[in-house]
Tab-separated table of C-alpha atoms and ligand atoms in Angstrom:
chain	number	residue	atom	x	y	z
A	1	MET	CA	0.000	0.000	0.000
A	2	SER	CA	1.420	3.355	-0.934
A	3	GLU	CA	1.819	6.163	1.564
A	4	SER	CA	-1.044	8.143	0.042
A	5	ASP	CA	-3.469	5.195	0.038
A	6	GLU	CA	-2.681	4.597	3.665
A	7	HIS	CA	-3.171	8.276	4.274
A	8	GLN	CA	-6.648	8.177	2.703
A	9	THR	CA	-7.924	5.302	4.794
A	10	GLU	CA	-6.239	6.267	8.026
A	11	ILE	CA	-7.039	9.968	7.970
A	12	PRO	CA	-10.468	10.641	6.587
A	13	ASP	CA	-10.635	14.238	7.617
A	14	PRO	CA	-7.395	15.773	8.853
A	15	LYS	CA	-7.385	19.335	10.090
A	16	VAL	CA	-5.080	21.439	7.974
A	17	ARG	CA	-3.029	24.400	9.136
A	18	ALA	CA	-0.272	26.261	7.298
A	19	ALA	CA	2.981	26.487	9.235
A	20	GLY	CA	3.783	29.880	10.772
A	21	GLY	CA	7.062	31.692	10.054
A	22	THR	CA	9.139	30.041	12.777
A	23	GLU	CA	7.627	26.623	12.057
A	24	TYR	CA	8.389	27.158	8.373
A	25	SER	CA	12.056	27.773	9.217
A	26	TRP	CA	12.213	24.521	11.162
A	27	CYS	CA	10.541	22.676	8.298
A	28	ARG	CA	13.313	24.027	6.079
A	29	ALA	CA	16.105	23.277	8.597
A	30	VAL	CA	15.210	19.752	9.698
A	31	PRO	CA	15.733	18.008	6.317
A	32	GLY	CA	19.324	19.327	6.445
A	33	GLY	CA	19.882	17.847	9.899
A	34	THR	CA	19.103	20.563	12.447
A	35	GLY	CA	16.130	20.306	14.758
A	36	ILE	CA	15.737	16.576	15.348
A	37	THR	CA	14.717	16.620	18.995
A	38	VAL	CA	15.487	13.500	20.991
A	39	LEU	CA	14.509	12.566	24.507
A	40	SER	CA	16.213	9.338	25.556
A	41	LEU	CA	15.367	7.512	28.759
A	42	VAL	CA	17.646	4.879	30.272
A	43	LEU	CA	15.485	2.275	32.023
A	44	CYS	CA	16.493	-0.503	34.402
A	45	LYS	CA	13.044	-2.160	34.186
A	46	TYR	CA	11.530	-3.655	31.079
A	47	PRO	CA	8.882	-1.164	30.081
A	48	ASP	CA	5.260	-2.183	29.805
A	49	ILE	CA	4.902	-1.476	26.084
A	50	SER	CA	1.129	-1.589	25.892
A	51	ARG	CA	0.867	0.773	28.837
A	52	ILE	CA	3.333	3.187	27.266
A	53	GLU	CA	1.577	3.013	23.909
A	54	ALA	CA	-1.727	3.752	25.612
A	55	ALA	CA	-0.154	6.740	27.370
A	56	LEU	CA	1.345	7.987	24.098
A	57	SER	CA	-2.048	7.720	22.429
A	58	ARG	CA	-3.540	9.852	25.165
A	59	LEU	CA	-0.731	12.372	24.722
A	60	GLN	CA	-1.555	12.494	21.021
A	61	VAL	CA	-5.191	13.111	21.870
A	62	SER	CA	-4.537	16.009	24.235
A	63	HIS	CA	-1.677	17.483	22.164
A	64	PRO	CA	-2.902	17.254	18.561
A	65	ILE	CA	0.377	18.442	17.079
A	66	LEU	CA	1.929	15.151	18.233
A	67	ARG	CA	-0.321	13.229	15.851
A	68	SER	CA	0.243	15.632	12.965
A	69	ARG	CA	2.063	15.025	9.743
A	70	ILE	CA	4.024	17.605	7.821
A	71	HIS	CA	3.002	18.118	4.235
A	72	PHE	CA	5.084	20.122	1.800
A	73	ASP	CA	3.208	21.883	-0.965
A	74	ALA	CA	5.907	22.472	-3.571
A	75	PRO	CA	4.039	24.845	-5.927
A	76	CYS	CA	3.283	27.223	-3.050
A	77	ASN	CA	6.513	26.509	-1.161
A	78	THR	CA	4.413	26.103	1.970
A	79	PHE	CA	4.380	23.527	4.733
A	80	TYR	CA	1.157	22.330	6.291
A	81	PHE	CA	0.379	20.420	9.465
A	82	LEU	CA	-2.211	17.744	8.718
A	83	THR	CA	-3.832	16.588	11.931
A	84	PRO	CA	-5.951	13.438	11.746
A	85	CYS	CA	-8.674	12.887	14.326
A	86	ASN	CA	-7.276	9.701	15.741
A	87	PRO	CA	-4.049	9.040	17.577
A	88	HIS	CA	-1.629	6.621	15.977
A	89	VAL	CA	1.642	5.749	17.594
A	90	LYS	CA	3.760	2.650	17.472
A	91	ILE	CA	6.896	1.813	19.351
A	92	GLN	CA	9.619	0.458	17.092
A	93	SER	CA	11.359	-2.245	19.157
A	94	PHE	CA	14.950	-3.378	18.763
A	95	ASP	CA	15.888	-6.622	20.503
A	96	LEU	CA	19.305	-7.366	21.985
A	97	GLN	CA	20.657	-8.551	18.647
A	98	SER	CA	19.464	-5.694	16.475
A	99	THR	CA	20.534	-3.173	19.120
A	100	SER	CA	24.030	-4.632	19.306
A	101	HIS	CA	24.159	-4.580	15.521
A	102	ILE	CA	23.582	-0.816	15.613
A	103	LEU	CA	26.153	-0.422	18.381
A	104	GLN	CA	28.736	-2.378	16.381
A	105	SER	CA	28.389	-0.074	13.405
A	106	PHE	CA	29.960	2.595	15.635
A	107	SER	CA	32.955	0.395	16.389
A	108	ASP	CA	35.461	3.241	16.040
A	109	ASP	CA	33.853	4.821	19.078
A	110	SER	CA	33.540	1.586	21.013
A	111	HIS	CA	34.809	3.109	24.262
A	112	ILE	CA	31.689	5.269	24.384
A	113	ASP	CA	28.717	4.409	26.549
A	114	PRO	CA	26.068	2.491	24.542
A	115	ASN	CA	23.350	4.881	25.765
A	116	GLN	CA	25.244	7.728	24.232
A	117	ILE	CA	25.890	5.916	20.949
A	118	LEU	CA	22.173	5.238	20.618
A	119	LEU	CA	21.329	8.827	21.547
A	120	GLU	CA	23.619	10.032	18.753
A	121	HIS	CA	22.196	7.409	16.399
A	122	GLU	CA	18.710	8.794	17.023
A	123	LEU	CA	19.832	12.426	16.626
A	124	ASN	CA	20.912	11.443	13.137
A	125	ARG	CA	17.864	9.401	12.091
A	126	ASN	CA	16.372	11.981	9.825
A	127	SER	CA	12.852	10.910	8.894
A	128	TRP	CA	12.317	14.298	7.289
A	129	SER	CA	15.153	14.455	4.788
A	130	ARG	CA	13.995	14.178	1.216
A	131	ASN	CA	15.856	10.974	0.414
A	132	ASP	CA	15.529	9.073	3.644
A	133	ASP	CA	13.142	6.156	3.875
A	134	ASP	CA	14.159	4.940	7.272
A	135	ASP	CA	10.644	5.285	8.592
A	136	GLY	CA	8.721	4.485	5.480
A	137	GLY	CA	7.344	6.782	2.864
A	138	GLY	CA	10.428	7.007	0.692
A	139	ALA	CA	8.574	9.020	-1.910
A	140	ASP	CA	9.793	12.561	-2.220
A	141	GLN	CA	6.690	14.460	-1.254
A	142	ALA	CA	5.286	12.013	1.295
A	143	ASP	CA	3.832	13.476	4.451
A	144	ARG	CA	5.894	12.703	7.495
A	145	ASP	CA	4.880	12.153	11.089
A	146	VAL	CA	6.398	14.536	13.616
A	147	PHE	CA	6.743	11.937	16.386
A	148	PHE	CA	8.606	8.592	16.513
A	149	VAL	CA	9.272	6.227	19.406
A	150	SER	CA	11.913	3.512	19.630
A	151	LEU	CA	12.863	1.011	22.291
A	152	TYR	CA	16.387	-0.442	22.317
A	153	THR	CA	17.534	-3.438	24.341
A	154	ILE	CA	21.036	-2.801	25.623
A	155	SER	CA	21.289	-5.755	28.005
A	156	GLU	CA	19.064	-7.993	30.107
A	157	THR	CA	18.782	-5.149	32.596
A	158	ARG	CA	19.029	-2.018	30.475
A	159	TRP	CA	16.656	-0.499	27.934
A	160	LEU	CA	16.632	2.816	26.151
A	161	LEU	CA	13.269	4.360	25.326
A	162	VAL	CA	13.684	7.172	22.804
A	163	PHE	CA	11.260	9.840	21.629
A	164	ARG	CA	12.256	11.597	18.438
A	165	LEU	CA	10.362	14.675	17.293
A	166	HIS	CA	10.391	17.350	14.658
A	167	THR	CA	11.391	20.534	16.479
A	168	SER	CA	8.549	22.590	14.985
A	169	ALA	CA	6.221	20.347	17.007
A	170	CYS	CA	8.265	20.138	20.165
A	171	ASP	CA	10.686	22.620	21.670
A	172	ARG	CA	12.532	21.952	24.898
A	173	ALA	CA	9.653	23.030	27.133
A	174	ALA	CA	7.329	20.656	25.290
A	175	ALA	CA	9.851	17.822	25.644
A	176	VAL	CA	9.941	18.433	29.393
A	177	GLY	CA	6.141	18.346	29.419
A	178	LEU	CA	6.126	15.149	27.368
A	179	LEU	CA	8.327	13.401	29.889
A	180	ARG	CA	6.374	14.657	32.877
A	181	GLU	CA	2.990	13.699	31.475
A	182	LEU	CA	4.229	10.298	30.355
A	183	LEU	CA	5.638	9.551	33.812
A	184	GLU	CA	2.392	10.632	35.435
A	185	MET	CA	0.357	8.406	33.140
A	186	VAL	CA	2.578	5.341	33.222
A	187	GLY	CA	3.704	5.466	36.819
A	188	GLY	CA	1.278	7.627	38.674
A	189	GLU	CA	-2.294	8.369	39.506
A	190	ARG	CA	-3.137	9.794	36.125
A	191	ALA	CA	-3.017	6.284	34.754
A	192	GLU	CA	-6.345	5.668	36.437
A	193	MET	CA	-7.891	8.996	35.636
A	194	ALA	CA	-10.915	8.958	33.406
A	195	GLU	CA	-10.814	9.915	29.777
A	196	GLU	CA	-13.071	12.909	30.266
A	197	THR	CA	-10.166	15.239	30.864
A	198	GLU	CA	-8.921	14.476	27.392
A	199	THR	CA	-11.845	15.348	25.245
A	200	GLY	CA	-13.127	18.833	24.792
A	201	ASN	CA	-10.016	20.692	25.898
A	202	GLU	CA	-7.854	19.873	22.943
A	203	GLU	CA	-4.836	22.128	22.717
A	204	LYS	CA	-5.162	24.978	20.247
A	205	GLN	CA	-2.655	24.748	17.432
A	206	VAL	CA	-1.179	28.070	16.467
A	207	GLY	CA	2.161	29.456	15.343
A	208	ILE	CA	4.048	31.814	17.657
A	209	GLU	CA	3.749	34.735	15.206
A	210	ASP	CA	-0.004	34.853	15.748
A	211	LEU	CA	0.442	35.303	19.498
A	212	ILE	CA	2.900	38.184	19.624
A	213	PRO	CA	1.412	40.920	21.812
A	214	SER	CA	0.103	43.671	19.568
A	215	GLY	CA	2.589	46.372	18.709
A	216	LYS	CA	5.574	44.397	20.006
A	217	ALA	CA	6.763	43.133	16.658
A	218	ASN	CA	6.552	46.505	14.925
A	219	LYS	CA	9.675	47.608	13.199
A	220	SER	CA	9.923	50.062	10.369
A	221	LEU	CA	11.095	48.768	7.039
A	222	TRP	CA	14.168	50.966	7.325
A	223	VAL	CA	15.185	49.613	10.743
A	224	ARG	CA	14.522	46.102	9.509
A	225	GLY	CA	16.812	46.634	6.511
A	226	VAL	CA	19.607	48.062	8.647
A	227	ASP	CA	19.368	45.236	11.173
A	228	LEU	CA	19.396	42.569	8.490
A	229	LEU	CA	22.478	44.163	6.985
A	230	GLY	CA	24.086	44.266	10.424
A	231	TYR	CA	23.371	40.616	11.095
A	232	SER	CA	24.640	39.436	7.732
A	233	LEU	CA	27.765	41.642	7.705
A	234	ASN	CA	28.584	40.512	11.202
A	235	SER	CA	28.412	36.870	10.257
A	236	PHE	CA	31.491	37.245	8.054
A	237	ARG	CA	33.526	38.655	10.900
A	238	LEU	CA	32.510	36.099	13.491
A	239	ALA	CA	35.089	33.862	15.106
A	240	ASN	CA	34.584	30.178	15.695
A	241	LEU	CA	36.386	27.111	16.886
A	242	ASN	CA	38.850	25.811	14.291
A	243	PHE	CA	37.232	23.427	11.851
A	244	ILE	CA	38.711	19.930	11.742
A	245	ASP	CA	36.958	18.645	8.606
A	246	ALA	CA	34.699	21.064	6.762
A	247	ASP	CA	34.209	18.844	3.694
A	248	SER	CA	32.716	15.546	4.889
A	249	ALA	CA	29.013	14.987	5.477
A	250	ARG	CA	28.011	15.991	8.988
A	251	HIS	CA	26.207	14.359	11.860
A	252	SER	CA	25.499	15.402	15.433
A	253	GLN	CA	27.454	14.211	18.440
A	254	VAL	CA	27.029	14.908	22.139
A	255	VAL	CA	29.341	15.667	25.041
A	256	ARG	CA	27.976	16.045	28.545
A	257	LEU	CA	29.077	18.682	31.005
A	258	LYS	CA	28.268	17.618	34.548
A	259	MET	CA	28.928	19.301	37.829
A	260	ASN	CA	28.366	17.992	41.343
A	261	GLN	CA	25.831	19.424	43.736
A	262	SER	CA	28.131	21.656	45.763
A	263	ASP	CA	29.784	23.207	42.696
A	264	THR	CA	26.409	23.687	41.010
A	265	HIS	CA	25.040	25.330	44.119
A	266	ARG	CA	27.978	27.737	44.301
A	267	LEU	CA	27.789	28.505	40.573
A	268	VAL	CA	24.100	29.327	40.769
A	269	ALA	CA	24.680	31.396	43.924
A	270	GLY	CA	27.487	33.234	42.131
A	271	CYS	CA	25.138	34.127	39.290
A	272	LYS	CA	22.480	35.267	41.722
A	273	SER	CA	24.911	37.486	43.635
A	274	ARG	CA	25.791	39.222	40.369
A	275	GLY	CA	22.169	39.600	39.313
A	276	ILE	CA	22.573	37.386	36.259
A	277	LYS	CA	21.260	34.015	35.118
A	278	LEU	CA	23.195	30.796	34.642
A	279	CYS	CA	23.050	31.202	30.845
A	280	GLY	CA	25.426	34.181	31.127
A	281	ALA	CA	28.022	32.125	32.990
A	282	LEU	CA	27.742	29.143	30.621
A	283	ALA	CA	28.086	31.369	27.551
A	284	ALA	CA	31.061	33.216	29.052
A	285	ALA	CA	32.841	29.960	29.932
A	286	GLY	CA	32.263	28.708	26.382
A	287	LEU	CA	33.595	31.905	24.810
A	288	ILE	CA	36.706	32.011	27.012
A	289	ALA	CA	37.356	28.312	26.369
A	290	ALA	CA	37.087	28.880	22.603
A	291	ARG	CA	39.291	31.981	22.659
A	292	SER	CA	41.940	30.075	24.642
A	293	THR	CA	42.366	27.617	21.757
A	294	LYS	CA	43.661	30.429	19.511
A	295	PRO	CA	47.377	31.137	19.259
A	296	LEU	CA	46.798	34.913	19.247
A	297	PRO	CA	48.324	37.664	21.388
A	298	ASP	CA	46.424	37.818	24.680
A	299	HIS	CA	44.985	41.274	24.137
A	300	GLN	CA	43.680	40.547	20.633
A	301	THR	CA	39.897	40.402	20.453
A	302	GLU	CA	37.795	37.929	18.539
A	303	LYS	CA	34.092	38.448	17.963
A	304	TYR	CA	31.857	35.484	18.845
A	305	ALA	CA	28.104	35.170	18.476
A	306	VAL	CA	25.843	33.839	21.212
A	307	ILE	CA	22.249	32.795	20.597
A	308	THR	CA	19.985	32.795	23.648
A	309	LEU	CA	16.683	30.980	23.324
A	310	THR	CA	13.848	32.278	25.415
A	311	ASP	CA	10.582	30.477	26.081
A	312	CYS	CA	7.838	32.944	25.108
A	313	ARG	CA	4.809	30.957	26.308
A	314	SER	CA	4.112	33.107	29.369
A	315	ILE	CA	4.468	36.433	27.504
A	316	LEU	CA	2.293	35.676	24.477
A	317	GLU	CA	-1.256	36.992	23.909
A	318	PRO	CA	-3.000	34.953	25.036
A	319	ALA	CA	-0.369	33.327	27.251
A	320	LEU	CA	0.121	29.603	26.768
A	321	SER	CA	0.558	27.074	29.534
A	322	SER	CA	4.117	25.924	30.155
A	323	ASN	CA	3.492	22.555	28.542
A	324	HIS	CA	1.591	23.721	25.460
A	325	PHE	CA	3.158	21.612	22.711
A	326	GLY	CA	4.784	23.203	19.714
A	327	PHE	CA	7.673	25.591	19.178
A	328	TYR	CA	7.313	28.810	21.166
A	329	HIS	CA	10.898	29.841	21.737
A	330	SER	CA	12.458	32.885	20.220
A	331	ALA	CA	16.133	33.629	19.692
A	332	ILE	CA	18.212	36.662	20.541
A	333	LEU	CA	21.575	36.972	18.831
A	334	ASN	CA	24.359	38.943	20.510
A	335	THR	CA	28.028	39.237	19.641
A	336	HIS	CA	30.872	39.673	22.100
A	337	ASP	CA	34.516	40.682	21.753
A	338	VAL	CA	36.642	38.246	23.703
A	339	THR	CA	40.337	38.442	24.602
A	340	ALA	CA	42.492	35.896	26.402
A	341	ARG	CA	42.437	38.189	29.443
A	342	ASP	CA	38.694	38.196	29.938
A	343	TYR	CA	37.497	37.179	33.375
A	344	VAL	CA	34.587	34.762	33.470
A	345	TRP	CA	32.286	36.743	35.797
A	346	GLU	CA	32.893	40.010	33.953
A	347	LEU	CA	32.144	38.394	30.586
A	348	ALA	CA	29.163	36.532	32.075
A	349	SER	CA	27.683	39.866	33.166
A	350	ARG	CA	28.295	41.309	29.707
A	351	CYS	CA	26.647	38.292	28.031
A	352	TYR	CA	23.636	38.365	30.290
A	353	THR	CA	23.205	42.153	30.238
A	354	SER	CA	23.271	42.393	26.461
A	355	PHE	CA	20.747	39.577	26.243
A	356	SER	CA	18.398	41.089	28.831
A	357	ASN	CA	18.682	44.583	27.294
A	358	ALA	CA	17.737	43.109	23.920
A	359	LYS	CA	14.815	41.304	25.511
A	360	ASN	CA	13.678	44.485	27.252
A	361	ASN	CA	13.652	46.091	23.814
A	362	ASN	CA	11.464	43.242	22.506
A	363	LYS	CA	14.171	41.968	20.147
A	364	HIS	CA	12.858	38.438	20.620
A	365	PHE	CA	9.657	39.623	18.907
A	366	THR	CA	10.897	42.321	16.532
A	367	ASP	CA	13.786	40.274	15.109
A	368	MET	CA	12.010	36.927	14.930
A	369	SER	CA	11.172	37.155	11.238
A	370	ASP	CA	14.618	38.570	10.373
A	371	LEU	CA	16.440	35.691	12.059
A	372	ASN	CA	14.117	33.175	10.419
A	373	PHE	CA	14.744	34.837	7.072
A	374	LEU	CA	18.526	34.737	7.529
A	375	MET	CA	18.405	31.093	8.594
A	376	CYS	CA	16.531	30.164	5.429
A	377	LYS	CA	18.928	32.276	3.335
A	378	ALA	CA	21.895	30.385	4.751
A	379	ILE	CA	20.160	27.038	4.160
A	380	ASP	CA	19.767	27.985	0.495
A	381	ASN	CA	23.291	29.435	0.271
A	382	PRO	CA	25.722	27.573	2.560
A	383	GLY	CA	28.523	29.587	0.928
A	384	LEU	CA	27.356	32.596	2.923
A	385	THR	CA	28.926	30.957	5.991
A	386	PRO	CA	32.694	30.402	6.527
A	387	SER	CA	33.888	27.227	4.691
A	388	SER	CA	30.205	26.434	4.069
A	389	SER	CA	30.176	25.302	7.695
A	390	MET	CA	26.563	26.513	8.145
A	391	ARG	CA	27.558	27.879	11.553
A	392	THR	CA	25.461	30.909	12.511
A	393	ALA	CA	26.844	31.382	16.011
A	394	PHE	CA	29.453	29.879	18.288
A	395	ILE	CA	27.111	28.805	21.068
A	396	SER	CA	23.383	28.569	21.738
A	397	ILE	CA	21.979	28.476	25.236
A	398	PHE	CA	18.600	28.717	26.925
A	399	GLU	CA	17.653	31.664	29.082
A	400	ASP	CA	16.612	29.291	31.876
A	401	PRO	CA	17.727	25.743	32.678
A	402	VAL	CA	15.290	22.881	33.086
A	403	ILE	CA	14.942	22.274	36.809
A	404	ASP	CA	14.105	18.714	37.743
A	405	GLU	CA	13.735	17.287	41.215
A	406	SER	CA	13.685	13.552	40.887
A	407	ASN	CA	10.444	12.093	42.038
A	408	LYS	CA	9.150	8.668	42.856
A	409	LEU	CA	7.712	8.347	39.379
A	410	HIS	CA	11.267	7.959	38.062
A	411	GLN	CA	11.715	4.891	40.247
A	412	GLU	CA	8.366	3.442	39.308
A	413	ILE	CA	9.302	3.055	35.675
A	414	GLY	CA	12.968	2.413	36.489
A	415	LEU	CA	14.270	5.626	34.962
A	416	VAL	CA	17.959	5.884	35.839
A	417	ASP	CA	19.073	8.656	33.491
A	418	TYR	CA	17.765	10.751	30.658
A	419	VAL	CA	18.968	13.266	28.092
A	420	GLY	CA	17.006	15.709	25.976
A	421	CYS	CA	18.602	17.629	23.134
A	422	SER	CA	18.394	18.482	19.439
A	423	SER	CA	20.599	17.914	16.406
A	424	VAL	CA	22.635	20.797	14.942
A	425	HIS	CA	24.496	19.297	11.979
A	426	GLY	CA	22.517	21.230	9.381
A	427	ILE	CA	22.464	24.925	10.053
A	428	GLY	CA	23.183	26.034	13.611
A	429	PRO	CA	25.640	26.917	16.312
A	430	THR	CA	28.982	25.180	16.853
A	431	ILE	CA	27.809	24.043	20.231
A	432	ALA	CA	24.233	23.899	21.456
A	433	VAL	CA	23.903	23.645	25.226
A	434	PHE	CA	20.825	21.957	26.725
A	435	ASP	CA	21.174	22.534	30.435
A	436	THR	CA	19.314	20.806	33.228
A	437	ILE	CA	19.712	21.100	36.958
A	438	ARG	CA	18.705	17.674	38.139
A	439	ASP	CA	18.598	17.006	41.870
A	440	GLY	CA	20.803	20.050	42.312
A	441	CYS	CA	23.466	18.925	39.818
A	442	LEU	CA	24.159	20.754	36.581
A	443	ASP	CA	23.954	18.381	33.621
A	444	CYS	CA	24.335	19.835	30.118
A	445	ALA	CA	24.011	17.937	26.868
A	446	CYS	CA	26.276	19.810	24.457
A	447	VAL	CA	25.547	18.984	20.812
A	448	TYR	CA	27.981	19.779	17.984
A	449	PRO	CA	28.465	18.900	14.318
A	450	ALA	CA	31.029	16.188	13.503
A	451	PRO	CA	33.442	15.842	11.780
A	452	LEU	CA	33.450	19.636	11.403
A	453	HIS	CA	34.585	19.330	15.005
A	454	SER	CA	36.059	16.200	16.531
A	455	ARG	CA	35.003	14.516	19.734
A	456	GLU	CA	38.464	15.129	21.210
A	457	GLN	CA	38.256	18.827	20.372
A	458	MET	CA	34.825	19.128	21.989
A	459	GLN	CA	35.759	17.086	25.046
A	460	GLU	CA	38.694	19.441	25.576
A	461	LEU	CA	36.460	22.465	25.115
A	462	ILE	CA	33.962	21.169	27.666
A	463	GLU	CA	36.722	20.279	30.158
A	464	SER	CA	38.082	23.759	29.705
A	465	MET	CA	34.630	25.312	30.260
A	466	LYS	CA	34.302	23.314	33.447
A	467	ARG	CA	37.702	24.465	34.685
A	468	ILE	CA	36.852	28.083	33.905
A	469	LEU	CA	33.583	27.818	35.832
A	470	ALA	CA	35.299	26.046	38.749
A	471	ASP	CA	37.997	28.759	38.921
A	472	GLY	CA	35.252	31.370	38.858
A	473	ILE	CA	33.522	29.731	41.809
A	474	ILE	CA	36.752	29.662	43.806
A	475	SER	CA	37.615	33.278	43.032
A	476	LEU	CA	34.131	34.320	44.039
A	477	GLN	CA	34.563	32.703	47.441
A	478	SER	CA	37.982	34.178	48.105
A	479	ASN	CA	36.622	37.625	47.249
A	480	SER	CA	33.775	37.501	49.691
B	1	NAG	C1	2.288	48.839	15.619
B	1	NAG	O1	1.519	48.612	14.457
B	1	NAG	C2	0.122	48.677	14.687
B	1	NAG	C3	-0.594	48.285	13.409
B	1	NAG	O2	0.110	48.706	12.311
B	1	NAG	C4	-0.249	50.098	15.164
B	1	NAG	O3	-1.633	50.185	15.389
B	1	NAG	C5	0.507	50.415	16.450
B	1	NAG	O4	0.265	51.743	16.844
B	1	NAG	C6	2.016	50.205	16.243
B	1	NAG	N1	2.687	50.304	17.527
B	1	NAG	C7	3.855	50.917	17.693
B	1	NAG	C8	4.408	50.867	19.089
B	1	NAG	O5	4.432	51.499	16.796
B	2	NAG	C1	32.772	18.551	43.372
B	2	NAG	O1	33.608	18.624	42.248
B	2	NAG	C2	34.772	19.415	42.471
B	2	NAG	C3	35.506	19.544	41.144
B	2	NAG	O2	35.530	18.361	40.454
B	2	NAG	C4	35.626	18.766	43.563
B	2	NAG	O3	36.783	19.547	43.802
B	2	NAG	C5	34.793	18.682	44.814
B	2	NAG	O4	35.533	18.007	45.818
B	2	NAG	C6	33.495	17.956	44.561
B	2	NAG	N1	32.678	18.060	45.737
B	2	NAG	C7	32.013	17.018	46.261
B	2	NAG	C8	31.199	17.296	47.458
B	2	NAG	O5	32.081	15.905	45.764
């Protein structure tokens, strides 16, 4: 049966909505390899598949975008979300043998934790690229689901349950909501709750552009032109980490930056005492670590770009709840001159202040369409970026970390670890930081494009960031 036949019988009457501007950009970016969002859960108990599938179905009922497919209309160059009435989700299971087969195909990285290999494998399973038929529907214009679930068997006592989503349907806040709701349904009381909560209050599907408070996105054509020029001229002067291999096809890899509870506590307290957020300190450590890899005179400045992603749900009109599914983040791009003499707390304050000033001036609303436009321009013309690296910034961070206090639901399904992050090997930053503070410990998944950058290079960068942050914590204490 062809994809379209299946589509006819399965989806008699899908709701159709054209993608908004930001969603359109993601629909353009994901086929190239940026914006594959993965949430991977390491389990020490064999999961009850039928229970999880039932929970996923209920998630698809209450969050219609999760059951949507993306349709590309070539003549109009428009993407549509087609949302059928009924949920449909299947877990693709890999037994011990097929899982170890996948693990073996990464034999050159055999010293790496199997959970991480599979996480990277999933970050690179692109069900939305034009010529990929990994998940069926090999035909060029076939509609693609936005949500896939896989279960890998690592050993007799270890499983990896992985959710993979198109970023237009699921930003980081939605991924956090997905995990929380799933845990509540599979492990907690909500499993027994009646269906009535699910019907009638279906989540409204709408692009972020339609929810910008009135007047806040205004910008005269003249200002818009000048800003666009500024952004694009700047991009030629931006510094980056040295490229290792700019010619080979790229994929995403992950390095984790972890900090123990006492160091995390002191780092967060240090930020608070300076009136800044953690994102400022993480960006500053990244910039100083990158600058330190350059054999330049100490005083010489290099200009690096930082992208800060801010969750707009609470400031939209009308405001959306924190777990409203979809993509409701906006980006603010700032550049910073960095020398080898910069001090982490001073640079952290500069990073955070320029971000918060931009946000106070509504840049996250006024520049949204400009940044989307530039992203699509670079996708069409990789040569606009240095060595066609498709790097638009050195680092991307979130304004606020995910805070997670482990709860008994984790134990109930045997959740021992999890990582949530997104691929960046199409267009994107050199390093995308997805930070969580879990049980008081900082845990960042740092995603980068390989082999543009090597694992060794990134491990060194992350070690260096950690050292810079640790030195900052110590200096802070000796000063007070
Ligand atoms: C923004 O644009 C709207 C509609 O064009 C207009 O009514 C409003 O006064 C403008 N606001 C500002 C702050 O310029
Ligand atoms: C936390 O980590 C730092 C740096 O690795 C180390 O010096 C410190 O002893 C650790 N603290 C605890 C309580 O483990």
